[in-house]
PDB file of C-alpha atoms in Angstrom:
ATOM      1  CA  UNK Y   1     -74.267 150.974  53.393  1.00  0.00           C
ATOM      2  CA  UNK Y   2     -78.008 150.343  53.342  1.00  0.00           C
ATOM      3  CA  UNK Y   3     -79.643 147.405  55.078  1.00  0.00           C
ATOM      4  CA  UNK Y   4     -83.026 146.018  54.134  1.00  0.00           C
ATOM      5  CA  UNK Y   5     -84.970 143.799  56.508  1.00  0.00           C
ATOM      6  CA  UNK Y   6     -88.107 142.000  55.345  1.00  0.00           C
ATOM      7  CA  UNK Y   7     -90.887 140.591  57.475  1.00  0.00           C
ATOM      8  CA  UNK Y   8     -94.454 139.369  57.151  1.00  0.00           C
ATOM      9  CA  UNK Y   9     -94.033 136.148  55.225  1.00  0.00           C
ATOM     10  CA  UNK Y  10     -95.714 132.943  56.266  1.00  0.00           C
ATOM     11  CA  UNK Y  11     -97.995 130.071  55.361  1.00  0.00           C
ATOM     12  CA  UNK Y  12    -101.536 130.770  54.168  1.00  0.00           C
ATOM     13  CA  UNK Y  13    -104.303 128.981  52.321  1.00  0.00           C
ATOM     14  CA  UNK Y  14    -105.212 129.895  48.769  1.00  0.00           C
ATOM     15  CA  UNK Y  15    -107.385 132.985  48.789  1.00  0.00           C
ATOM     16  CA  UNK Y  16    -105.779 134.337  51.925  1.00  0.00           C
ATOM     17  CA  UNK Y  17    -103.752 137.492  52.468  1.00  0.00           C
ATOM     18  CA  UNK Y  18    -100.344 138.546  53.720  1.00  0.00           C
ATOM     19  CA  UNK Y  19     -98.658 141.896  54.170  1.00  0.00           C
ATOM     20  CA  UNK Y  20     -94.916 142.103  53.659  1.00  0.00           C
ATOM     21  CA  UNK Y  21     -92.804 144.892  55.106  1.00  0.00           C
ATOM     22  CA  UNK Y  22     -89.303 146.048  54.239  1.00  0.00           C
ATOM     23  CA  UNK Y  23     -87.485 148.542  56.431  1.00  0.00           C
ATOM     24  CA  UNK Y  24     -84.390 150.346  55.187  1.00  0.00           C
ATOM     25  CA  UNK Y  25     -81.689 151.463  57.593  1.00  0.00           C
ATOM     26  CA  UNK Y  26     -78.011 152.361  57.741  1.00  0.00           C
ATOM     27  CA  UNK Y  27     -76.285 155.328  56.125  1.00  0.00           C
ATOM     28  CA  UNK Y  28     -79.285 156.046  53.969  1.00  0.00           C
ATOM     29  CA  UNK Y  29     -79.274 159.377  52.147  1.00  0.00           C
ATOM     30  CA  UNK Y  30     -82.139 158.888  49.744  1.00  0.00           C
ATOM     31  CA  UNK Y  31     -84.125 156.191  47.993  1.00  0.00           C
ATOM     32  CA  UNK Y  32     -84.809 156.331  44.272  1.00  0.00           C
ATOM     33  CA  UNK Y  33     -87.078 153.300  44.173  1.00  0.00           C
ATOM     34  CA  UNK Y  34     -87.990 150.170  46.082  1.00  0.00           C
ATOM     35  CA  UNK Y  35     -89.524 146.933  44.980  1.00  0.00           C
ATOM     36  CA  UNK Y  36     -90.324 143.325  45.664  1.00  0.00           C
ATOM     37  CA  UNK Y  37     -88.907 140.398  43.723  1.00  0.00           C
ATOM     38  CA  UNK Y  38     -89.461 136.689  44.066  1.00  0.00           C
ATOM     39  CA  UNK Y  39     -87.162 133.796  43.308  1.00  0.00           C
ATOM     40  CA  UNK Y  40     -88.618 131.845  40.388  1.00  0.00           C
ATOM     41  CA  UNK Y  41     -85.615 129.663  39.550  1.00  0.00           C
ATOM     42  CA  UNK Y  42     -82.350 128.887  41.264  1.00  0.00           C
ATOM     43  CA  UNK Y  43     -80.720 131.851  39.530  1.00  0.00           C
ATOM     44  CA  UNK Y  44     -83.598 134.093  38.465  1.00  0.00           C
ATOM     45  CA  UNK Y  45     -85.683 136.637  40.315  1.00  0.00           C
ATOM     46  CA  UNK Y  46     -88.729 138.307  38.821  1.00  0.00           C
ATOM     47  CA  UNK Y  47     -90.132 141.714  39.623  1.00  0.00           C
ATOM     48  CA  UNK Y  48     -93.397 141.542  41.531  1.00  0.00           C
ATOM     49  CA  UNK Y  49     -93.971 145.235  42.202  1.00  0.00           C
ATOM     50  CA  UNK Y  50     -92.006 148.456  42.446  1.00  0.00           C
ATOM     51  CA  UNK Y  51     -92.533 152.043  43.510  1.00  0.00           C
ATOM     52  CA  UNK Y  52     -90.450 155.082  42.578  1.00  0.00           C
ATOM     53  CA  UNK Y  53     -89.647 158.299  44.402  1.00  0.00           C
ATOM     54  CA  UNK Y  54     -92.592 160.004  42.696  1.00  0.00           C
ATOM     55  CA  UNK Y  55     -94.901 157.122  43.713  1.00  0.00           C
ATOM     56  CA  UNK Y  56     -95.157 155.582  40.277  1.00  0.00           C
ATOM     57  CA  UNK Y  57     -95.986 151.895  40.674  1.00  0.00           C
ATOM     58  CA  UNK Y  58     -95.400 148.894  38.475  1.00  0.00           C
ATOM     59  CA  UNK Y  59     -96.717 145.345  38.819  1.00  0.00           C
ATOM     60  CA  UNK Y  60     -96.158 142.001  37.217  1.00  0.00           C
ATOM     61  CA  UNK Y  61     -99.189 140.979  35.160  1.00  0.00           C
ATOM     62  CA  UNK Y  62     -99.673 137.917  37.340  1.00  0.00           C
ATOM     63  CA  UNK Y  63    -100.292 140.003  40.475  1.00  0.00           C
ATOM     64  CA  UNK Y  64    -102.194 142.999  39.136  1.00  0.00           C
ATOM     65  CA  UNK Y  65    -105.464 143.677  40.956  1.00  0.00           C
ATOM     66  CA  UNK Y  66    -104.330 141.390  43.780  1.00  0.00           C
ATOM     67  CA  UNK Y  67    -101.164 142.981  45.184  1.00  0.00           C
ATOM     68  CA  UNK Y  68    -100.589 146.584  46.229  1.00  0.00           C
ATOM     69  CA  UNK Y  69     -97.242 148.218  46.912  1.00  0.00           C
ATOM     70  CA  UNK Y  70     -96.922 151.308  49.080  1.00  0.00           C
ATOM     71  CA  UNK Y  71     -94.327 153.128  51.120  1.00  0.00           C
ATOM     72  CA  UNK Y  72     -93.944 155.262  54.213  1.00  0.00           C
ATOM     73  CA  UNK Y  73     -91.192 157.826  53.625  1.00  0.00           C
ATOM     74  CA  UNK Y  74     -90.948 158.779  57.288  1.00  0.00           C
ATOM     75  CA  UNK Y  75     -90.124 155.184  58.209  1.00  0.00           C
ATOM     76  CA  UNK Y  76     -88.140 154.292  55.073  1.00  0.00           C
ATOM     77  CA  UNK Y  77     -90.406 151.304  54.736  1.00  0.00           C
ATOM     78  CA  UNK Y  78     -92.133 149.704  51.774  1.00  0.00           C
ATOM     79  CA  UNK Y  79     -95.099 147.345  52.012  1.00  0.00           C
ATOM     80  CA  UNK Y  80     -96.626 144.720  49.789  1.00  0.00           C
ATOM     81  CA  UNK Y  81    -100.240 143.864  50.495  1.00  0.00           C
ATOM     82  CA  UNK Y  82    -100.986 140.494  48.920  1.00  0.00           C
ATOM     83  CA  UNK Y  83    -104.610 139.444  48.561  1.00  0.00           C
ATOM     84  CA  UNK Y  84    -106.285 136.483  46.882  1.00  0.00           C
ATOM     85  CA  UNK Y  85    -103.076 134.516  47.137  1.00  0.00           C
ATOM     86  CA  UNK Y  86    -102.552 131.552  44.848  1.00  0.00           C
ATOM     87  CA  UNK Y  87    -100.242 128.538  45.172  1.00  0.00           C
ATOM     88  CA  UNK Y  88     -98.299 129.990  42.231  1.00  0.00           C
ATOM     89  CA  UNK Y  89     -97.343 132.907  44.476  1.00  0.00           C
ATOM     90  CA  UNK Y  90     -95.279 130.609  46.671  1.00  0.00           C
ATOM     91  CA  UNK Y  91     -91.695 131.854  46.645  1.00  0.00           C
ATOM     92  CA  UNK Y  92     -88.944 133.540  48.579  1.00  0.00           C
ATOM     93  CA  UNK Y  93     -89.650 137.256  48.343  1.00  0.00           C
ATOM     94  CA  UNK Y  94     -86.844 139.805  48.361  1.00  0.00           C
ATOM     95  CA  UNK Y  95     -86.941 143.510  49.004  1.00  0.00           C
ATOM     96  CA  UNK Y  96     -84.854 145.663  46.688  1.00  0.00           C
ATOM     97  CA  UNK Y  97     -83.843 149.303  46.834  1.00  0.00           C
ATOM     98  CA  UNK Y  98     -81.977 151.737  44.623  1.00  0.00           C
ATOM     99  CA  UNK Y  99     -80.465 154.205  47.037  1.00  0.00           C
ATOM    100  CA  UNK Y 100     -77.565 156.489  47.873  1.00  0.00           C
ATOM    101  CA  UNK Y 101     -75.590 155.828  51.046  1.00  0.00           C
ATOM    102  CA  UNK Y 102     -72.651 158.231  50.985  1.00  0.00           C
ATOM    103  CA  UNK Y 103     -71.575 161.700  49.888  1.00  0.00           C
ATOM    104  CA  UNK Y 104     -70.773 160.542  46.370  1.00  0.00           C
ATOM    105  CA  UNK Y 105     -74.533 160.272  45.884  1.00  0.00           C
ATOM    106  CA  UNK Y 106     -73.986 157.198  43.776  1.00  0.00           C
ATOM    107  CA  UNK Y 107     -77.136 155.154  43.335  1.00  0.00           C
ATOM    108  CA  UNK Y 108     -76.540 151.529  44.288  1.00  0.00           C
ATOM    109  CA  UNK Y 109     -78.636 148.397  44.346  1.00  0.00           C
ATOM    110  CA  UNK Y 110     -79.413 146.763  47.697  1.00  0.00           C
ATOM    111  CA  UNK Y 111     -81.157 143.516  48.636  1.00  0.00           C
ATOM    112  CA  UNK Y 112     -82.794 142.172  51.752  1.00  0.00           C
ATOM    113  CA  UNK Y 113     -82.359 138.655  53.103  1.00  0.00           C
ATOM    114  CA  UNK Y 114     -85.704 137.398  51.832  1.00  0.00           C
ATOM    115  CA  UNK Y 115     -88.926 136.267  53.463  1.00  0.00           C
ATOM    116  CA  UNK Y 116     -90.751 133.053  52.584  1.00  0.00           C
ATOM    117  CA  UNK Y 117     -94.330 133.073  51.347  1.00  0.00           C
ATOM    118  CA  UNK Y 118     -96.050 129.713  51.043  1.00  0.00           C
ATOM    119  CA  UNK Y 119     -99.596 129.334  49.741  1.00  0.00           C
ATOM    120  CA  UNK Y 120    -101.283 125.958  50.167  1.00  0.00           C
ATOM    121  CA  UNK Y 121    -104.023 124.555  47.941  1.00  0.00           C
TER     122      UNK Y 121
END
């Protein structure tokens, strides 16, 4: 089992910045990729940014040039630096990981509990 714990959310004014962190723990063998999603509807989450094991990154068009995803392998932690925040960025942000947690080496999908980001006008 892999546990993901997010932190760093909060309330900021438009144009401000926040840095989200996601720490992975538990019986973690390896991580294939990690990413950040945000809840856009009651049932839908959209990809904000992701990073793979070879450090390939991917961003939603709406956050390119404003957000930066990075990771620290030694700490099993992924970060999302969010700059020039807009009210449209307001959402519950979730950390996601594709990882193996046992000797079967099966890659599974894991989610954190979410951290709220609110951007005021």
